[in-house]
Structures are given as structure tokens and as C-alpha cells.
Short mmCIF file of C-alpha atoms and ligand atoms in Angstrom, two decimals:
data_model
loop_
_atom_site.label_atom_id
_atom_site.label_comp_id
_atom_site.label_asym_id
_atom_site.label_seq_id
_atom_site.Cartn_x
_atom_site.Cartn_y
_atom_site.Cartn_z
CA UNK A 1 26.29 -6.16 7.06
CA UNK A 2 28.33 -5.85 3.87
CA UNK A 3 28.11 -8.73 1.41
CA UNK A 4 30.29 -9.50 -1.62
CA UNK A 5 28.91 -11.79 -4.35
CA UNK A 6 31.58 -13.28 -6.61
CA UNK A 7 30.59 -13.88 -10.25
CA UNK A 8 28.91 -12.12 -13.14
CA UNK A 9 26.08 -14.34 -14.38
CA UNK A 10 22.36 -14.87 -13.97
CA UNK A 11 22.89 -17.09 -10.96
CA UNK A 12 24.77 -14.31 -9.19
CA UNK A 13 22.12 -11.74 -10.13
CA UNK A 14 19.47 -13.98 -8.55
CA UNK A 15 21.65 -14.33 -5.43
CA UNK A 16 22.18 -10.55 -5.23
CA UNK A 17 18.41 -10.03 -5.66
CA UNK A 18 17.63 -12.46 -2.84
CA UNK A 19 20.36 -11.15 -0.53
CA UNK A 20 19.14 -7.57 -1.09
CA UNK A 21 15.85 -8.56 0.58
CA UNK A 22 17.54 -9.46 3.85
CA UNK A 23 16.94 -6.79 6.51
CA UNK A 24 20.47 -7.45 7.77
CA UNK A 25 22.18 -6.43 4.54
CA UNK A 26 23.16 -2.77 4.17
CA UNK A 27 25.58 -2.93 1.25
CA UNK A 28 26.22 -5.40 -1.59
CA UNK A 29 29.28 -5.59 -3.84
CA UNK A 30 29.42 -7.79 -6.93
CA UNK A 31 32.69 -8.82 -8.59
CA UNK A 32 32.62 -8.40 -11.50
CA UNK A 33 28.80 -8.26 -11.60
CA UNK A 34 26.87 -7.09 -14.66
CA UNK A 35 24.48 -4.33 -15.74
CA UNK A 36 21.53 -5.97 -13.93
CA UNK A 37 23.31 -6.45 -10.64
CA UNK A 38 24.41 -2.80 -10.80
CA UNK A 39 20.86 -1.80 -9.81
CA UNK A 40 21.22 -3.54 -6.44
CA UNK A 41 24.96 -3.77 -5.87
CA UNK A 42 28.16 -1.83 -6.44
CA UNK A 43 29.98 -3.69 -9.21
CA UNK A 44 33.75 -3.82 -8.87
CA UNK A 45 35.94 -4.75 -11.84
CA UNK A 46 37.68 -7.75 -10.30
CA UNK A 47 37.42 -11.08 -12.14
CA UNK A 48 35.86 -14.03 -10.30
CA UNK A 49 39.11 -16.01 -10.53
CA UNK A 50 41.38 -13.17 -9.32
CA UNK A 51 41.53 -14.60 -5.83
CA UNK A 52 44.29 -12.33 -4.53
CA UNK A 53 42.38 -9.30 -5.83
CA UNK A 54 39.15 -10.45 -4.18
CA UNK A 55 40.87 -11.14 -0.84
CA UNK A 56 42.46 -7.67 -0.92
CA UNK A 57 39.12 -6.04 -1.81
CA UNK A 58 37.13 -7.86 0.89
CA UNK A 59 39.78 -6.96 3.49
CA UNK A 60 39.95 -3.30 2.49
CA UNK A 61 36.14 -2.87 2.55
CA UNK A 62 35.68 -4.96 5.72
CA UNK A 63 33.21 -7.21 3.90
CA UNK A 64 31.33 -9.35 6.44
CA UNK A 65 30.35 -12.20 4.12
CA UNK A 66 31.45 -13.31 0.65
CA UNK A 67 29.25 -15.65 -1.41
CA UNK A 68 30.99 -17.45 -4.27
CA UNK A 69 28.92 -18.30 -7.37
CA UNK A 70 31.09 -20.10 -9.97
CA UNK A 71 33.05 -23.34 -9.74
CA UNK A 72 36.32 -21.86 -11.06
CA UNK A 73 37.34 -19.88 -7.96
CA UNK A 74 36.01 -22.62 -5.65
CA UNK A 75 38.20 -25.23 -7.33
CA UNK A 76 41.17 -22.83 -7.13
CA UNK A 77 40.75 -22.54 -3.36
CA UNK A 78 39.13 -19.12 -2.90
CA UNK A 79 37.48 -20.30 0.32
CA UNK A 80 40.78 -21.45 1.82
CA UNK A 81 42.45 -18.13 0.93
CA UNK A 82 39.65 -16.04 2.46
CA UNK A 83 39.69 -18.15 5.60
CA UNK A 84 43.46 -17.71 5.97
CA UNK A 85 42.79 -13.97 6.23
CA UNK A 86 39.96 -14.49 8.74
CA UNK A 87 37.29 -13.48 6.19
CA UNK A 88 33.87 -15.16 6.29
CA UNK A 89 33.13 -16.86 2.97
CA UNK A 90 30.40 -19.19 1.77
CA UNK A 91 31.34 -22.21 -0.33
CA UNK A 92 33.28 -25.47 -0.05
CA UNK A 93 37.04 -25.52 0.54
CA UNK A 94 39.28 -26.58 -2.34
CA UNK A 95 39.50 -30.22 -1.27
CA UNK A 96 35.69 -30.43 -1.06
CA UNK A 97 35.09 -28.57 -4.35
CA UNK A 98 36.98 -31.42 -6.00
CA UNK A 99 33.63 -33.23 -6.07
CA UNK A 100 32.91 -31.06 -9.13
CA UNK A 101 36.41 -30.34 -10.38
CA UNK A 102 37.60 -33.95 -10.59
CA UNK A 103 35.11 -36.43 -12.01
CA UNK A 104 37.51 -39.37 -11.55
CA UNK A 105 37.76 -38.64 -7.82
CA UNK A 106 33.99 -38.38 -7.58
CA UNK A 107 33.26 -41.60 -9.45
CA UNK A 108 35.67 -43.46 -7.14
CA UNK A 109 34.02 -41.82 -4.11
CA UNK A 110 30.57 -42.94 -5.27
CA UNK A 111 31.81 -46.47 -5.88
CA UNK A 112 33.50 -46.68 -2.48
CA UNK A 113 30.39 -45.46 -0.65
CA UNK A 114 27.78 -47.25 -2.81
CA UNK A 115 26.14 -44.09 -4.14
CA UNK A 116 24.05 -44.97 -7.24
CA UNK A 117 25.73 -43.88 -10.48
CA UNK A 118 26.64 -45.21 -13.94
CA UNK A 119 29.23 -47.97 -14.34
CA UNK A 120 32.57 -46.48 -15.47
CA UNK A 121 36.29 -46.68 -16.05
CA UNK A 122 38.93 -43.93 -15.64
CA UNK A 123 41.87 -43.66 -18.00
CA UNK A 124 45.07 -41.74 -18.58
CA UNK A 125 46.05 -43.98 -21.48
CA UNK A 126 44.30 -43.43 -24.79
CA UNK A 127 44.67 -47.07 -26.00
CA UNK A 128 43.20 -48.45 -22.78
CA UNK A 129 40.29 -46.00 -22.98
CA UNK A 130 39.59 -47.04 -26.56
CA UNK A 131 39.73 -50.74 -25.67
CA UNK A 132 37.20 -50.11 -22.90
CA UNK A 133 34.89 -48.19 -25.28
CA UNK A 134 35.07 -51.05 -27.80
CA UNK A 135 34.41 -53.68 -25.15
CA UNK A 136 31.30 -51.83 -23.90
CA UNK A 137 29.91 -50.62 -27.24
CA UNK A 138 27.64 -47.61 -27.86
CA UNK A 139 25.85 -45.58 -26.67
CA UNK A 140 28.56 -44.57 -24.21
CA UNK A 141 29.62 -41.36 -22.48
CA UNK A 142 33.12 -39.83 -22.56
CA UNK A 143 34.02 -37.12 -20.04
CA UNK A 144 37.09 -35.01 -19.43
CA UNK A 145 37.67 -35.42 -15.69
CA UNK A 146 38.53 -31.78 -15.03
CA UNK A 147 36.56 -28.54 -15.36
CA UNK A 148 35.60 -27.76 -18.97
CA UNK A 149 32.86 -25.12 -18.60
CA UNK A 150 30.14 -27.76 -19.05
CA UNK A 151 31.53 -28.76 -22.47
CA UNK A 152 33.69 -31.74 -21.50
CA UNK A 153 30.99 -34.41 -21.85
CA UNK A 154 30.22 -36.30 -25.06
CA UNK A 155 27.20 -38.61 -25.11
CA UNK A 156 28.31 -40.81 -28.02
CA UNK A 157 25.66 -42.70 -29.98
CA UNK A 158 28.30 -44.72 -31.86
CA UNK A 159 31.70 -46.21 -31.03
CA UNK A 160 33.29 -43.96 -33.69
CA UNK A 161 31.89 -40.88 -32.00
CA UNK A 162 33.27 -42.03 -28.63
CA UNK A 163 36.70 -42.78 -30.15
CA UNK A 164 36.67 -39.35 -31.76
CA UNK A 165 35.92 -37.78 -28.39
CA UNK A 166 38.86 -39.65 -26.84
CA UNK A 167 41.04 -38.28 -29.62
CA UNK A 168 39.89 -34.71 -29.07
CA UNK A 169 40.20 -34.86 -25.29
CA UNK A 170 43.31 -37.05 -24.82
CA UNK A 171 45.42 -36.36 -27.93
CA UNK A 172 44.35 -32.93 -29.19
CA UNK A 173 43.84 -31.73 -25.62
CA UNK A 174 40.89 -29.50 -26.55
CA UNK A 175 40.12 -29.02 -22.85
CA UNK A 176 43.78 -28.72 -21.84
CA UNK A 177 44.78 -30.53 -18.67
CA UNK A 178 41.10 -31.06 -17.78
CA UNK A 179 41.45 -33.97 -20.23
CA UNK A 180 44.54 -35.57 -18.67
CA UNK A 181 42.20 -38.09 -17.10
CA UNK A 182 39.08 -39.35 -18.88
CA UNK A 183 36.02 -41.02 -17.43
CA UNK A 184 34.14 -43.38 -19.77
CA UNK A 185 30.73 -44.39 -18.49
CA UNK A 186 27.55 -46.24 -19.23
CA UNK A 187 24.91 -44.13 -20.95
CA UNK A 188 21.89 -43.69 -18.70
CA UNK A 189 18.41 -43.01 -20.06
CA UNK A 190 15.56 -41.27 -18.27
CA UNK A 191 14.54 -37.82 -17.11
CA UNK A 192 17.17 -35.43 -15.74
CA UNK A 193 16.68 -33.25 -12.67
CA UNK A 194 18.82 -30.88 -10.62
CA UNK A 195 18.86 -31.61 -6.90
CA UNK A 196 20.44 -28.79 -4.94
CA UNK A 197 20.85 -28.81 -1.17
CA UNK A 198 22.25 -26.64 1.57
CA UNK A 199 24.75 -28.42 3.82
CA UNK A 200 27.02 -27.49 6.71
CA UNK A 201 28.93 -30.75 6.32
CA UNK A 202 26.57 -32.68 8.61
CA UNK A 203 22.96 -31.58 8.10
CA UNK A 204 21.58 -31.57 4.56
CA UNK A 205 18.46 -29.57 3.65
CA UNK A 206 17.14 -29.95 0.10
CA UNK A 207 16.16 -26.93 -1.96
CA UNK A 208 13.00 -26.82 -4.01
CA UNK A 209 13.38 -29.17 -6.98
CA UNK A 210 14.27 -27.83 -10.42
CA UNK A 211 15.14 -28.86 -13.92
CA UNK A 212 17.07 -27.07 -16.61
CA UNK A 213 16.90 -27.27 -20.41
CA UNK A 214 20.40 -27.90 -21.73
CA UNK A 215 19.85 -28.14 -25.49
CA UNK A 216 19.74 -24.95 -27.52
CA UNK A 217 16.56 -25.62 -29.54
CA UNK A 218 12.95 -26.54 -28.75
CA UNK A 219 12.15 -30.21 -28.09
CA UNK A 220 15.73 -30.72 -26.83
CA UNK A 221 17.31 -30.44 -30.28
CA UNK A 222 20.75 -29.05 -31.12
CA UNK A 223 23.95 -28.82 -29.10
CA UNK A 224 24.25 -28.53 -25.32
CA UNK A 225 24.47 -25.07 -23.76
CA UNK A 226 25.06 -23.79 -20.25
CA UNK A 227 21.24 -23.95 -19.89
CA UNK A 228 18.47 -22.28 -21.91
CA UNK A 229 15.99 -22.09 -19.08
CA UNK A 230 14.82 -23.79 -15.90
CA UNK A 231 11.73 -24.32 -13.82
CA UNK A 232 10.82 -25.15 -10.25
CA UNK A 233 9.26 -27.33 -8.97
CA UNK A 234 10.19 -30.28 -11.21
CA UNK A 235 7.36 -32.82 -11.02
CA UNK A 236 9.76 -35.68 -11.85
CA UNK A 237 11.18 -35.14 -8.33
CA UNK A 238 8.25 -36.64 -6.45
CA UNK A 239 8.19 -36.83 -2.63
CA UNK A 240 9.29 -40.43 -2.97
CA UNK A 241 12.23 -39.53 -5.24
CA UNK A 242 13.25 -36.70 -2.91
CA UNK A 243 13.29 -39.10 0.03
CA UNK A 244 15.28 -41.66 -1.95
CA UNK A 245 17.81 -39.04 -3.12
CA UNK A 246 18.28 -37.73 0.41
CA UNK A 247 18.79 -41.26 1.81
CA UNK A 248 20.85 -42.78 -0.98
CA UNK A 249 22.70 -39.80 -2.45
CA UNK A 250 22.86 -36.55 -0.49
CA UNK A 251 23.30 -37.73 3.10
CA UNK A 252 25.74 -40.55 2.21
CA UNK A 253 27.79 -38.20 0.01
CA UNK A 254 28.10 -35.53 2.69
CA UNK A 255 29.07 -38.20 5.24
CA UNK A 256 31.55 -39.72 2.78
CA UNK A 257 33.20 -36.33 2.22
CA UNK A 258 33.56 -35.86 5.97
CA UNK A 259 35.09 -39.34 6.34
CA UNK A 260 37.56 -38.54 3.57
CA UNK A 261 38.64 -35.41 5.45
CA UNK A 262 36.91 -33.11 2.95
CA UNK A 263 34.11 -31.55 4.99
CA UNK A 264 31.63 -30.10 2.47
CA UNK A 265 30.04 -26.80 3.50
CA UNK A 266 28.01 -24.97 0.92
CA UNK A 267 25.70 -25.98 -1.90
CA UNK A 268 25.84 -29.59 -3.03
CA UNK A 269 24.17 -30.07 -6.40
CA UNK A 270 23.51 -33.53 -7.78
CA UNK A 271 22.70 -33.83 -11.47
CA UNK A 272 20.38 -36.84 -11.54
CA UNK A 273 18.99 -39.24 -14.12
CA UNK A 274 15.65 -40.65 -12.99
CA UNK A 275 14.31 -43.82 -14.57
CA UNK A 276 11.56 -46.16 -13.34
CA UNK A 277 11.47 -44.51 -9.95
CA UNK A 278 15.24 -44.81 -9.39
CA UNK A 279 17.64 -41.85 -9.35
CA UNK A 280 21.32 -42.15 -10.28
CA UNK A 281 24.00 -39.45 -10.14
CA UNK A 282 25.38 -38.05 -13.41
CA UNK A 283 27.60 -35.51 -11.70
CA UNK A 284 28.01 -33.36 -8.63
CA UNK A 285 28.49 -29.62 -8.63
CA UNK A 286 29.88 -27.73 -5.66
CA UNK A 287 27.73 -24.62 -6.16
CA UNK A 288 24.35 -23.25 -7.15
CA UNK A 289 23.18 -24.20 -10.67
CA UNK A 290 22.79 -21.64 -13.42
CA UNK A 291 19.98 -21.11 -14.50
CA UNK A 292 18.27 -23.26 -11.80
CA UNK A 293 19.10 -20.70 -9.12
CA UNK A 294 16.94 -18.07 -10.82
CA UNK A 295 13.60 -19.92 -10.33
CA UNK A 296 14.70 -21.52 -7.06
CA UNK A 297 15.65 -18.20 -5.41
CA UNK A 298 12.35 -16.76 -6.64
CA UNK A 299 10.65 -19.45 -4.53
CA UNK A 300 12.79 -19.21 -1.38
CA UNK A 301 10.65 -17.71 1.36
CA UNK A 302 13.32 -17.61 4.08
CA UNK A 303 16.23 -15.20 4.45
CA UNK A 304 19.19 -16.58 2.46
CA UNK A 305 21.66 -14.73 4.71
CA UNK A 306 20.31 -16.52 7.79
CA UNK A 307 20.65 -19.89 6.08
CA UNK A 308 24.22 -19.13 4.97
CA UNK A 309 25.25 -17.90 8.42
CA UNK A 310 23.83 -21.02 10.03
CA UNK A 311 25.86 -23.14 7.60
CA UNK A 312 29.05 -21.24 8.43
CA UNK A 313 28.36 -21.75 12.13
CA UNK A 314 27.66 -25.48 11.66
CA UNK A 315 24.05 -24.99 12.79
CA UNK A 316 22.05 -25.60 9.63
CA UNK A 317 19.76 -27.97 11.54
CA UNK A 318 18.33 -24.91 13.34
CA UNK A 319 17.81 -22.74 10.25
CA UNK A 320 14.35 -22.04 8.88
CA UNK A 321 14.26 -23.04 5.20
CA UNK A 322 10.81 -22.39 3.76
CA UNK A 323 9.65 -22.42 0.14
CA UNK A 324 6.76 -20.65 -1.53
CA UNK A 325 4.12 -22.96 -2.95
CA UNK A 326 4.12 -21.00 -6.23
CA UNK A 327 6.07 -22.05 -9.33
CA UNK A 328 8.80 -20.17 -11.18
CA UNK A 329 10.07 -20.44 -14.74
CA UNK A 330 13.22 -18.83 -16.18
CA UNK A 331 13.56 -18.34 -19.94
CA UNK A 332 17.09 -17.59 -21.14
CA UNK A 333 17.47 -15.09 -24.00
CA UNK A 334 20.74 -15.74 -25.82
CA UNK A 335 22.94 -13.97 -28.36
CA UNK A 336 22.62 -14.92 -32.05
CA UNK A 337 25.00 -17.84 -32.71
CA UNK A 338 25.22 -19.08 -29.10
CA UNK A 339 26.41 -21.73 -28.11
CA UNK A 340 28.76 -21.16 -31.05
CA UNK A 341 30.41 -17.82 -31.80
CA UNK A 342 28.40 -14.61 -31.31
CA UNK A 343 28.82 -10.85 -31.38
CA UNK A 344 28.60 -8.66 -28.29
CA UNK A 345 27.58 -5.06 -27.78
CA UNK A 346 23.99 -5.21 -29.15
CA UNK A 347 21.65 -2.74 -27.48
CA UNK A 348 18.94 -4.39 -25.36
CA UNK A 349 15.52 -2.72 -25.47
CA UNK A 350 12.44 -3.15 -23.28
CA UNK A 351 14.16 -4.14 -20.03
CA UNK A 352 12.26 -1.64 -17.88
CA UNK A 353 8.92 -2.52 -19.45
CA UNK A 354 9.50 -6.25 -18.84
CA UNK A 355 10.67 -5.72 -15.26
CA UNK A 356 7.61 -3.59 -14.50
CA UNK A 357 5.26 -6.51 -15.25
CA UNK A 358 3.81 -8.16 -12.18
CA UNK A 359 5.67 -11.30 -11.08
CA UNK A 360 8.45 -10.87 -13.65
CA UNK A 361 12.11 -10.66 -12.63
CA UNK A 362 14.68 -10.00 -15.34
CA UNK A 363 17.96 -11.56 -14.22
CA UNK A 364 20.95 -10.49 -16.30
CA UNK A 365 23.67 -12.95 -17.38
CA UNK A 366 25.90 -11.44 -20.06
CA UNK A 367 25.15 -7.71 -20.06
CA UNK A 368 27.23 -4.54 -19.72
CA UNK A 369 26.83 -0.77 -19.98
CA UNK A 370 28.03 1.02 -23.10
CA UNK A 371 27.42 4.74 -23.70
CA UNK A 372 24.70 4.76 -21.06
CA UNK A 373 22.87 1.81 -22.64
CA UNK A 374 22.57 -1.81 -21.58
CA UNK A 375 24.16 -4.05 -24.21
CA UNK A 376 24.76 -7.78 -24.71
CA UNK A 377 28.07 -9.02 -23.31
CA UNK A 378 27.89 -12.82 -23.36
CA UNK A 379 26.25 -15.89 -24.89
CA UNK A 380 23.46 -16.16 -22.37
CA UNK A 381 22.21 -12.60 -21.99
CA UNK A 382 19.11 -12.60 -19.77
CA UNK A 383 17.07 -15.00 -17.65
CA UNK A 384 13.52 -13.69 -17.73
CA UNK A 385 11.81 -15.28 -14.75
CA UNK A 386 8.07 -15.54 -14.17
CA UNK A 387 6.37 -16.48 -10.93
CA UNK A 388 2.82 -17.77 -10.47
CA UNK A 389 0.43 -20.16 -8.78
CA UNK A 390 1.16 -22.97 -11.28
CA UNK A 391 3.91 -23.85 -13.77
CA UNK A 392 1.48 -22.91 -16.56
CA UNK A 393 0.90 -19.45 -15.06
CA UNK A 394 4.65 -18.95 -14.48
CA UNK A 395 5.36 -19.91 -18.11
CA UNK A 396 2.84 -17.34 -19.37
CA UNK A 397 4.29 -14.65 -17.12
CA UNK A 398 7.90 -15.37 -18.12
CA UNK A 399 7.08 -15.24 -21.84
CA UNK A 400 5.08 -12.04 -21.36
CA UNK A 401 8.35 -10.57 -20.05
CA UNK A 402 10.36 -12.04 -22.94
CA UNK A 403 8.00 -10.47 -25.49
CA UNK A 404 8.82 -6.98 -24.19
CA UNK A 405 12.58 -7.43 -24.71
CA UNK A 406 14.50 -7.25 -27.97
CA UNK A 407 18.08 -7.16 -29.21
CA UNK A 408 19.60 -8.02 -32.56
CA UNK A 409 19.98 -11.78 -33.01
CA UNK A 410 18.13 -12.68 -29.79
CA UNK A 411 16.95 -16.26 -29.57
CA UNK A 412 15.25 -18.32 -26.90
CA UNK A 413 13.38 -21.56 -26.53
CA UNK A 414 9.59 -21.48 -26.77
CA UNK A 415 9.04 -24.63 -24.70
CA UNK A 416 10.65 -23.88 -21.32
CA UNK A 417 8.63 -25.63 -18.62
CA UNK A 418 6.53 -27.57 -21.14
CA UNK A 419 7.85 -30.86 -19.84
CA UNK A 420 6.54 -30.04 -16.36
CA UNK A 421 3.07 -29.65 -17.86
CA UNK A 422 3.27 -33.06 -19.55
CA UNK A 423 4.17 -34.69 -16.24
CA UNK A 424 1.16 -32.89 -14.85
CA UNK A 425 1.16 -29.91 -12.48
P1 AMP B 501 27.74 -33.73 -16.61
O1 AMP B 501 28.51 -32.45 -16.77
O2 AMP B 501 28.54 -34.89 -16.16
O3 AMP B 501 26.43 -33.58 -15.89
O4 AMP B 501 27.21 -34.04 -18.08
C1 AMP B 501 26.52 -33.08 -18.83
C2 AMP B 501 25.32 -33.70 -19.47
O5 AMP B 501 25.69 -34.86 -20.21
C3 AMP B 501 24.28 -34.21 -18.46
O6 AMP B 501 23.44 -33.20 -18.02
C4 AMP B 501 23.57 -35.25 -19.29
O7 AMP B 501 22.65 -34.63 -20.18
C5 AMP B 501 24.68 -35.85 -20.11
N1 AMP B 501 25.25 -37.03 -19.42
C6 AMP B 501 26.28 -37.06 -18.54
N2 AMP B 501 26.52 -38.31 -18.11
C7 AMP B 501 25.63 -39.10 -18.72
C8 AMP B 501 25.35 -40.50 -18.69
N3 AMP B 501 26.09 -41.35 -17.95
N4 AMP B 501 24.33 -40.96 -19.44
C9 AMP B 501 23.61 -40.14 -20.22
N5 AMP B 501 23.80 -38.81 -20.29
C10 AMP B 501 24.79 -38.28 -19.56
N1 LIG B 502 22.61 -25.78 -15.14
C1 LIG B 502 23.70 -26.66 -14.99
C2 LIG B 502 24.77 -26.18 -14.12
O1 LIG B 502 24.67 -25.17 -13.44
O2 LIG B 502 25.81 -26.84 -14.06
#
């Protein structure tokens, strides 16, 4: 079969890598892809949010299955448009993707169906939002309700900081219309984890647990990023927590979406805060996490294509979903300056050497070809992923890969996975 993967980041490279191992797949396209994916797929220069262009391409090439990586096209209704043309596509429809694209909708859904989350208010009026912030006090969290590329959340330690955030989001409109509605919520403390699951809208099967590292510097210092690394399994997600999350979060949410006439087929990702053995939902995503997908796909033993097809056919309950017992750790190498401004076009050296190491996979995020060389082309550049019998072994392997690679300004965290060691695996 012919498969099209939509997106151009590390998550999509990991998906292309996994899909390429399926005996049923003969040809892979990636749109727009990157220099890493180009080794396994034919990259076509169509942007991930050019839905009309993607529909036309998939029709003209008789693509059998399209897998959508990023939230942007999902929230714009790429799945609905493909389906209108009779094209098979993996991901939630627009009205189901709203679980990520509209935080106000999702908070109300969780309240209505008693899904554990932080106490909150939603506001379109700046004065009312400020009055709520002042009545609750700090710390408090201010969120633009719409999509803001992971930047629309401010965890405010003081009331002034929260009021400032309201000003930026509601008056200065720094996130555009994503800030038309604001969610203000209780600040939760604890350990975060990413809980991703496959669902066909009825059956929910959890993926291996994972955790990402959002802050740019070691020991969780500095500003938030799209994710500086991730590891799987995450020991904070014990068997007992997994059971609790399935019973109190994942199954009720999937049932709630069905009841609301928004059948959710695809990947449901709950961002969790775990404290004293209780998990609460920080957010839902309607897609695979990036960079969590890199270590999680490294551990998936089953054929991803078979799982996806069973979801599309509403038969996930019959699909084999098996995980390798080994651990995986992904270390992100970023451009100098990221998550602030950075330059592109720096030559990347040592990629082949790193990839030739045993149990190392080098997933590309922001890379491109220039004059026959692989160069940096984004903030997050590479996700060097190590695989091994323990988290400690996977950490060593991933950093052995990182040490082979260099580009001007490269920076990465030195402590990816360290938290898993503290919790004891
Ligand atoms: P979100 O996009 O809603 O997951 O928020 C991004 C990040 O902000 C999360 O991964 C947390 O680190 C932090 N965050 C979001 N909501 C809360 C909350 N209610 N309490 C504490 N931290 C939060
Ligand atoms: N790693 C966080 C996300 O994919 O949203």
C-alpha cells in the first residue's frame, strides 16, 4: 500500500520509520517531510496545512492511507475533507479535534462528565477574568483557549504575572483569535506525564507511558519549549495510575465525545499532573506527542499500520498492540537561541556515524538539504533516540549518539531521563 504522512517534524519521522517496517507498505510519501524522512519516504513540497493541496496529491497518487501528525490540519478539518473524497485518513474529525483546539470546550466537557481536572473559569471579558484571578490569588494558570503552538499557557506565580498574561492574550492579542476566550485555572502541583492512547471511538488501548521535558535547560530551568526530550516508560505512571487514568479519564472522555456527537477516532493524548497517587488532566491533545512519539514508536512491537486500519474499521478491540520491554530515551538537539530566535542553515556533521551506532535512531525535526548537505532548518533540529534494556542504558546510548553530532550553536539538555532514574527503574 501507499502511505502519506502529513507533517515535517521528529514525530512524523518516527511515524515514517515505524510505518516503513510494515510488510504491507510499498511506498511512503511525506508532506512536507524533512531531510531525515527523505531516506525512507519521497518528500513532497506541500505544507501540512494546505489541505486542498494534500487532498489533490493523495487523489492523484492513489494513496491508500494518510496519517496526520500535527494538530493544525486536524483542527482545520483535514480528516473531513479527505473523507468527502473517499480517501482513507487517520485522525479525528474536526469536531473531535476540538478537544485540543478549544480548551474552553474541553474544560466544560470534563466538568459535565466528571473527569478530574483543575478548577477553572472561562472568560471573554478582560475585567471579569481579572476579577476572577484576584479572587483566587496566585499561583494561577492563564491559557488562551485556542491553538497557540504550545505557547498559550502562562503558569503565573504572582497575581501581577497573571494579570499581565491576560493583557497580552486578551488586549494585545499576541496569539490572535486563539485568545478570544481565556481559561483561568487552579495551579496543580505534582509530576507530569503524557498518556497517549489509540481509540476507534469505543475501544481505548493505552500506549506505553512516556514523559517529556518541556523546559529548555537542565533541572527544568528556563522557558518552556515544544519539548527537549522524552523517555518511555515513565515510572510515575504505575500500573495503578494507568488503571485509574483508563477508568476515570480515557474511557469516560471517549464515551463523552461519542455522546456529544463527536466520535473520536485517532490518538487521544492526555497531559496529566500526578500528585499523591491521583491523576488530573491538564490538557488533551488530538494527536501523537512530539517528542514522546520518538521513544514510544521505538518501543512498539506491533505493526502500526494494522493498528491504524483496525481503528478506521472500528475494530480496535481485535488489534494486537504489543510493546517491547526495553526503554527508549530521545534527546533533542536544538538550534542556538531556541526557544527564542535562531539562525537556520548550519551544516550538521556526524549524522551517519551516530545512526550507525547500535540501538541509536536519529529522528530529524528541523532539517533540510542545502548544496547536498544536511543543514538545520528549525528550532528543534534532531531527536537522537537510544534504546536499551533499562532507562539508564537507553540514556547512555542516546548520549553516545548525541556526542557524534555537531552543528554551530547546538544545545541540548544533559539530564533527559534522569527523573526516571530517581523514581527508580
Ligand atoms: P497545556 O498546553 O495546557 O498542557 O499547558 C502547557 C504546560 O503548562 C503543561 O505541560 C504544564 O507544565 C503547565 N500547566 C498547564 N496547566 C497547568 C495547571 N493547571 N497547573 C500547573 N501547570 C499547568
Ligand atoms: N510534547 C508535548 C506535545 O506534543 O504537545
